[in-house]
Amino acid sequence: MDPLFLALSNFRRRNFEKCVEICTELLNKNPLDQSVWSLKTRALTEQVWVDECDGEEEGLADVLMDDNTIASVARPGTSLRSAPPSSAGGPSQTFRPSTQSGRPLSGVVRPGSQGGRPGTMDQALRTPRTAQTARPVSATSGRHVRLGTASMVSTGDGPFINLARLNVAKYANQQNIAKALFEYIYFHENDVRHALDLAAQATQALNFKDWWWKVQLGRCYYRLGLFRDAEKQFKSALKQQDNINTFLSLGRVYIRLDQPMASLDVYKDGLDKFPGEVTLLTAISRIYEGLNDLPKAVKFYKDVLQCDATHVEAIACIGTNHFYSDQPEVALRFYRRLLQMGIYNCEIFNNLGLCCFYAQQYDMTLTCFERALSLATDQGIADVWYNLGHIALGIGDINLAYQCFRLALVSDNDHGESYNNLGVLEYRRGNLETARAFFMTSASLSPHMYQPHYNHAKLAHKVGDLQTSFIIVQKALNLFPAHVDSQELLKTLETHFQTL
Amino acid sequence: MREGSGTASASALKEVLPRKGILYQEDFAYLALCRPKLMPLKSVTLEKLEAMQKNAQDKLRQQQQQQQEQQGLGGVGSSAARPNIF
């Protein structure tokens, strides 16, 4: 069989390693064969290709030295960074846990949404102490570099193309291989400057008439943090050709500029051109979710499900929303659907277990949690134990609950929720000092939660330390202004001080 | 109420039906527990990224092991050549 045909066939069947192997052999025989060379670049690219529209990790420098945000004090409901409005109509903070950035917990975690946005330098620097959520120092380092090294490791004998010696101008004029070469440089080598150089020369060579190159230029600018330049390129590309990917990229530019309303407009424009496009609808829902407008987010997720009934993210997010709006039996149906679709991991069984318990289907609960524990990785196991602690509390087995929360802490020493719940248990046992220590630890580990502050204030109030109680209950109210118990505690304290 | 002690306690407890004023109930504020946490699923991209990272780590580890083994073999040879000081 012709080896080139075999390589092509392997490429189509996504056996990229085999394809690269054959291409390498062919190139050893004839280094000037452009078709083989181009095929090899494409195969290498496909190995490390990731969907960039799904979000990206922001590095420490990007987050802290971010001067792209247009309004430093944005109006409520128009920013993804400032505190979300609490009265947006969804379930309140009492029921729905929030992420570190104060956003409601989502049904799906994406590359950008892992760590959340720390509010201060102090928080940001403290986060990497937990080895699991270490934040790269800059977007140009971090995962991109790690993947770059990954690709170098896989090739073994040095890089395939020596970028420093590449004659960019020559390849920019050869349109048949320039595009594959660009993607190789951008994805495989992660060398954005060279990629930008190639894209700029190629688009010039075509007299600025090819929208594809404009999109690629925009992506390079985006990766380099030049968001306004990226915006120009994407808009110019959209004038020539409507493309879903371009709409998504332009929307992401506005998200980085912290203009969620502008990106909503872009996505809606996109929907006018491509009605019922799932990726655009999902992007809209993500923004509403980030703005804490959960009813709208769910509405768009439901639209997604109208168009694509097997959309995992939509099902998971709707399920999460039902669970936290006091409908665990409905949530159970959504998660069961995910299980039927073939998702089989720790998270799904944990969620099924919780839904079963709160929907009063007690027979399945422990089985689900057993399964979740057996499938859990190091990252997830703390949460499973934590949730099991809640089941134990639900059936009144305080000792088991205590042990579960302890086990959660064994797996993840920075699990703030477990510390708080342990504090509550210690309080009930009458060990007030231990409880106080737990609340303080919890508050310092999870600065986004109001519960430890409130509990600490309550405890201080009980032992007569009114000043401390007064200070701390205000912290709780800062985090969750609508919390009735904290408001009442504050009122009691205020009346008390006034009578003195 | 339990049957056995019913007669004694029933006479001790009088039912209260206020004719005027507001009927009220005392509300205790308990400590706040953190809520159970549904675990978010991982998106496809995230899973792919993690898988790639894990692959790369495994490969690196393998290479390091191979290197160490080679060095180890070399080390054994050199120690044999070294004069025994004991």
Short mmCIF file of N, CA and C in Angstrom, two decimals, chain B:
data_model
loop_
_atom_site.label_atom_id
_atom_site.label_comp_id
_atom_site.label_asym_id
_atom_site.label_seq_id
_atom_site.Cartn_x
_atom_site.Cartn_y
_atom_site.Cartn_z
N MET B 1 -48.99 12.77 72.90
CA MET B 1 -48.45 12.44 74.22
C MET B 1 -48.50 10.95 74.43
N ARG B 2 -47.58 10.45 75.21
CA ARG B 2 -47.57 9.01 75.46
C ARG B 2 -48.76 8.62 76.34
N GLU B 3 -49.24 7.40 76.13
CA GLU B 3 -50.47 6.97 76.79
C GLU B 3 -50.31 6.93 78.30
N GLY B 4 -49.20 6.34 78.77
CA GLY B 4 -49.02 6.09 80.20
C GLY B 4 -49.08 7.34 81.04
N SER B 5 -48.30 8.33 80.62
CA SER B 5 -48.21 9.53 81.43
C SER B 5 -49.25 10.56 81.02
N GLY B 6 -50.16 10.13 80.15
CA GLY B 6 -51.10 11.08 79.55
C GLY B 6 -51.97 11.78 80.57
N THR B 7 -52.52 11.05 81.51
CA THR B 7 -53.52 11.64 82.41
C THR B 7 -52.90 12.71 83.29
N ALA B 8 -51.69 12.39 83.84
CA ALA B 8 -51.08 13.35 84.76
C ALA B 8 -50.69 14.63 84.06
N SER B 9 -50.01 14.47 82.88
CA SER B 9 -49.49 15.65 82.21
C SER B 9 -50.62 16.45 81.57
N ALA B 10 -51.68 15.77 81.16
CA ALA B 10 -52.78 16.49 80.52
C ALA B 10 -53.41 17.45 81.53
N SER B 11 -53.48 17.02 82.79
CA SER B 11 -54.06 17.92 83.77
C SER B 11 -53.09 19.06 84.09
N ALA B 12 -51.75 18.74 83.99
CA ALA B 12 -50.78 19.78 84.32
C ALA B 12 -50.72 20.85 83.24
N LEU B 13 -50.87 20.41 81.99
CA LEU B 13 -50.75 21.36 80.89
C LEU B 13 -52.13 21.89 80.51
N LYS B 14 -52.25 23.19 80.49
CA LYS B 14 -53.52 23.77 80.04
C LYS B 14 -53.34 24.27 78.63
N GLU B 15 -54.36 24.06 77.85
CA GLU B 15 -54.22 24.61 76.49
C GLU B 15 -54.53 26.10 76.52
N VAL B 16 -53.79 26.79 75.65
CA VAL B 16 -53.91 28.25 75.65
C VAL B 16 -54.58 28.70 74.36
N LEU B 17 -55.65 29.36 74.43
CA LEU B 17 -56.27 29.93 73.24
C LEU B 17 -56.46 31.42 73.48
N PRO B 18 -55.52 32.22 73.03
CA PRO B 18 -55.62 33.64 73.34
C PRO B 18 -56.82 34.27 72.64
N ARG B 19 -57.59 35.07 73.39
CA ARG B 19 -58.76 35.72 72.79
C ARG B 19 -58.34 36.97 72.03
N LYS B 20 -57.36 37.68 72.57
CA LYS B 20 -56.91 38.88 71.87
C LYS B 20 -55.38 38.89 71.83
N GLY B 21 -54.84 39.85 71.06
CA GLY B 21 -53.39 39.90 70.93
C GLY B 21 -52.92 39.02 69.80
N ILE B 22 -51.63 39.03 69.61
CA ILE B 22 -51.09 38.29 68.46
C ILE B 22 -50.56 36.95 68.93
N LEU B 23 -50.93 35.95 68.20
CA LEU B 23 -50.39 34.63 68.49
C LEU B 23 -48.97 34.58 67.95
N TYR B 24 -48.04 34.25 68.77
CA TYR B 24 -46.67 34.25 68.26
C TYR B 24 -45.95 32.97 68.63
N GLN B 25 -44.92 32.76 67.93
CA GLN B 25 -44.15 31.55 68.10
C GLN B 25 -42.70 31.97 68.22
N GLU B 26 -41.96 31.36 69.12
CA GLU B 26 -40.58 31.78 69.26
C GLU B 26 -39.74 31.10 68.18
N ASP B 27 -38.87 31.89 67.59
CA ASP B 27 -38.04 31.36 66.50
C ASP B 27 -36.59 31.32 66.98
N PHE B 28 -36.04 30.14 66.99
CA PHE B 28 -34.64 30.04 67.41
C PHE B 28 -33.75 30.17 66.19
N ALA B 29 -32.69 30.93 66.32
CA ALA B 29 -31.73 30.99 65.22
C ALA B 29 -30.65 29.94 65.51
N TYR B 30 -30.59 28.93 64.68
CA TYR B 30 -29.57 27.90 64.85
C TYR B 30 -28.31 28.30 64.11
N LEU B 31 -27.26 27.59 64.36
CA LEU B 31 -26.04 27.85 63.61
C LEU B 31 -26.25 27.41 62.16
N ALA B 32 -25.53 28.03 61.27
CA ALA B 32 -25.73 27.73 59.85
C ALA B 32 -24.75 26.66 59.40
N LEU B 33 -25.30 25.59 58.87
CA LEU B 33 -24.45 24.56 58.26
C LEU B 33 -24.20 24.95 56.81
N CYS B 34 -23.05 24.59 56.29
CA CYS B 34 -22.86 24.74 54.85
C CYS B 34 -23.71 23.70 54.15
N ARG B 35 -24.20 24.04 53.00
CA ARG B 35 -25.14 23.16 52.31
C ARG B 35 -24.43 22.01 51.60
N PRO B 36 -25.16 20.92 51.32
CA PRO B 36 -24.55 19.86 50.51
C PRO B 36 -24.16 20.41 49.15
N LYS B 37 -23.13 19.85 48.61
CA LYS B 37 -22.54 20.43 47.40
C LYS B 37 -22.65 19.44 46.25
N LEU B 38 -23.45 19.77 45.26
CA LEU B 38 -23.43 18.96 44.04
C LEU B 38 -22.10 19.19 43.36
N MET B 39 -21.48 18.13 42.90
CA MET B 39 -20.18 18.32 42.26
C MET B 39 -20.37 18.66 40.79
N PRO B 40 -19.74 19.72 40.33
CA PRO B 40 -19.85 20.06 38.91
C PRO B 40 -19.13 19.03 38.04
N LEU B 41 -19.76 18.68 36.93
CA LEU B 41 -19.09 17.76 35.99
C LEU B 41 -17.97 18.51 35.29
N LYS B 42 -17.05 17.75 34.72
CA LYS B 42 -15.97 18.41 34.00
C LYS B 42 -16.34 18.54 32.54
N SER B 43 -16.04 19.69 31.95
CA SER B 43 -16.34 19.85 30.53
C SER B 43 -15.35 19.02 29.71
N VAL B 44 -15.75 18.77 28.47
CA VAL B 44 -14.94 17.90 27.60
C VAL B 44 -13.54 18.46 27.45
N THR B 45 -13.47 19.79 27.26
CA THR B 45 -12.17 20.42 27.06
C THR B 45 -11.28 20.22 28.28
N LEU B 46 -11.88 20.40 29.44
CA LEU B 46 -11.10 20.25 30.66
C LEU B 46 -10.59 18.82 30.81
N GLU B 47 -11.47 17.87 30.49
CA GLU B 47 -11.05 16.48 30.60
C GLU B 47 -9.90 16.20 29.65
N LYS B 48 -10.02 16.78 28.44
CA LYS B 48 -8.97 16.53 27.44
C LYS B 48 -7.65 17.14 27.91
N LEU B 49 -7.75 18.37 28.43
CA LEU B 49 -6.54 19.03 28.92
C LEU B 49 -5.89 18.22 30.02
N GLU B 50 -6.73 17.74 30.93
CA GLU B 50 -6.16 16.98 32.05
C GLU B 50 -5.55 15.67 31.57
N ALA B 51 -6.24 15.05 30.61
CA ALA B 51 -5.71 13.79 30.09
C ALA B 51 -4.35 14.02 29.42
N MET B 52 -4.26 15.13 28.65
CA MET B 52 -2.99 15.41 27.96
C MET B 52 -1.89 15.68 28.97
N GLN B 53 -2.25 16.43 30.01
CA GLN B 53 -1.25 16.74 31.02
C GLN B 53 -0.77 15.47 31.71
N LYS B 54 -1.73 14.58 31.98
CA LYS B 54 -1.38 13.36 32.69
C LYS B 54 -0.47 12.49 31.81
N ASN B 55 -0.84 12.42 30.52
CA ASN B 55 -0.01 11.67 29.57
C ASN B 55 1.42 12.18 29.58
N ALA B 56 1.52 13.52 29.50
CA ALA B 56 2.85 14.11 29.43
C ALA B 56 3.64 13.78 30.69
N GLN B 57 2.94 13.88 31.84
CA GLN B 57 3.62 13.58 33.10
C GLN B 57 4.10 12.14 33.13
N ASP B 58 3.22 11.23 32.69
CA ASP B 58 3.59 9.82 32.69
C ASP B 58 4.81 9.58 31.82
N LYS B 59 4.78 10.23 30.64
CA LYS B 59 5.90 10.02 29.72
C LYS B 59 7.20 10.54 30.33
N LEU B 60 7.10 11.74 30.94
CA LEU B 60 8.29 12.31 31.56
C LEU B 60 8.82 11.39 32.64
N ARG B 61 7.86 10.86 33.44
CA ARG B 61 8.27 9.99 34.54
C ARG B 61 8.97 8.75 34.00
N GLN B 62 8.39 8.20 32.94
CA GLN B 62 9.00 7.02 32.32
C GLN B 62 10.42 7.33 31.87
N GLN B 63 10.55 8.48 31.19
CA GLN B 63 11.88 8.84 30.70
C GLN B 63 12.86 8.99 31.85
N GLN B 64 12.38 9.65 32.91
CA GLN B 64 13.27 9.84 34.07
C GLN B 64 13.67 8.50 34.66
N GLN B 65 12.67 7.60 34.75
CA GLN B 65 12.98 6.28 35.30
C GLN B 65 14.03 5.58 34.46
N GLN B 66 13.83 5.66 33.14
CA GLN B 66 14.80 5.01 32.24
C GLN B 66 16.19 5.58 32.46
N GLN B 67 16.22 6.93 32.55
CA GLN B 67 17.53 7.57 32.76
C GLN B 67 18.15 7.10 34.06
N GLN B 68 17.29 7.07 35.11
CA GLN B 68 17.81 6.66 36.41
C GLN B 68 18.33 5.24 36.36
N GLU B 69 17.56 4.37 35.65
CA GLU B 69 18.00 2.98 35.55
C GLU B 69 19.36 2.90 34.88
N GLN B 70 19.48 3.69 33.77
CA GLN B 70 20.77 3.67 33.07
C GLN B 70 21.89 4.15 33.98
N GLN B 71 21.59 5.28 34.69
CA GLN B 71 22.60 5.80 35.61
C GLN B 71 22.89 4.79 36.70
N GLY B 72 21.80 4.14 37.17
CA GLY B 72 21.96 3.15 38.22
C GLY B 72 22.89 2.03 37.77
N LEU B 73 22.67 1.59 36.53
CA LEU B 73 23.54 0.54 36.00
C LEU B 73 24.98 1.02 35.96
N GLY B 74 25.12 2.29 35.48
CA GLY B 74 26.45 2.87 35.42
C GLY B 74 27.06 2.96 36.81
N GLY B 75 26.18 3.34 37.76
CA GLY B 75 26.64 3.50 39.14
C GLY B 75 27.15 2.19 39.71
N VAL B 76 26.41 1.09 39.39
CA VAL B 76 26.85 -0.22 39.89
C VAL B 76 28.25 -0.54 39.35
N GLY B 77 28.40 -0.24 38.04
CA GLY B 77 29.70 -0.53 37.42
C GLY B 77 30.82 0.23 38.09
N SER B 78 30.54 1.54 38.36
CA SER B 78 31.61 2.36 38.91
C SER B 78 31.93 1.94 40.34
N SER B 79 30.84 1.55 41.08
CA SER B 79 31.11 1.17 42.46
C SER B 79 31.94 -0.12 42.52
N ALA B 80 31.71 -0.96 41.49
CA ALA B 80 32.51 -2.19 41.45
C ALA B 80 33.98 -1.84 41.20
N ALA B 81 34.17 -0.77 40.36
CA ALA B 81 35.54 -0.41 40.05
C ALA B 81 36.23 0.29 41.22
N ARG B 82 35.33 0.93 42.07
CA ARG B 82 35.91 1.67 43.19
C ARG B 82 36.53 0.69 44.21
N PRO B 83 37.64 1.06 44.80
CA PRO B 83 38.22 0.18 45.81
C PRO B 83 37.35 0.13 47.05
N ASN B 84 37.19 -1.01 47.58
CA ASN B 84 36.36 -1.19 48.76
C ASN B 84 37.11 -0.71 50.00
N ILE B 85 36.50 0.33 50.65
CA ILE B 85 37.24 0.91 51.78
C ILE B 85 36.98 0.17 53.08
N PHE B 86 35.96 -0.70 53.08
CA PHE B 86 35.69 -1.37 54.36
C PHE B 86 36.59 -2.58 54.53
#
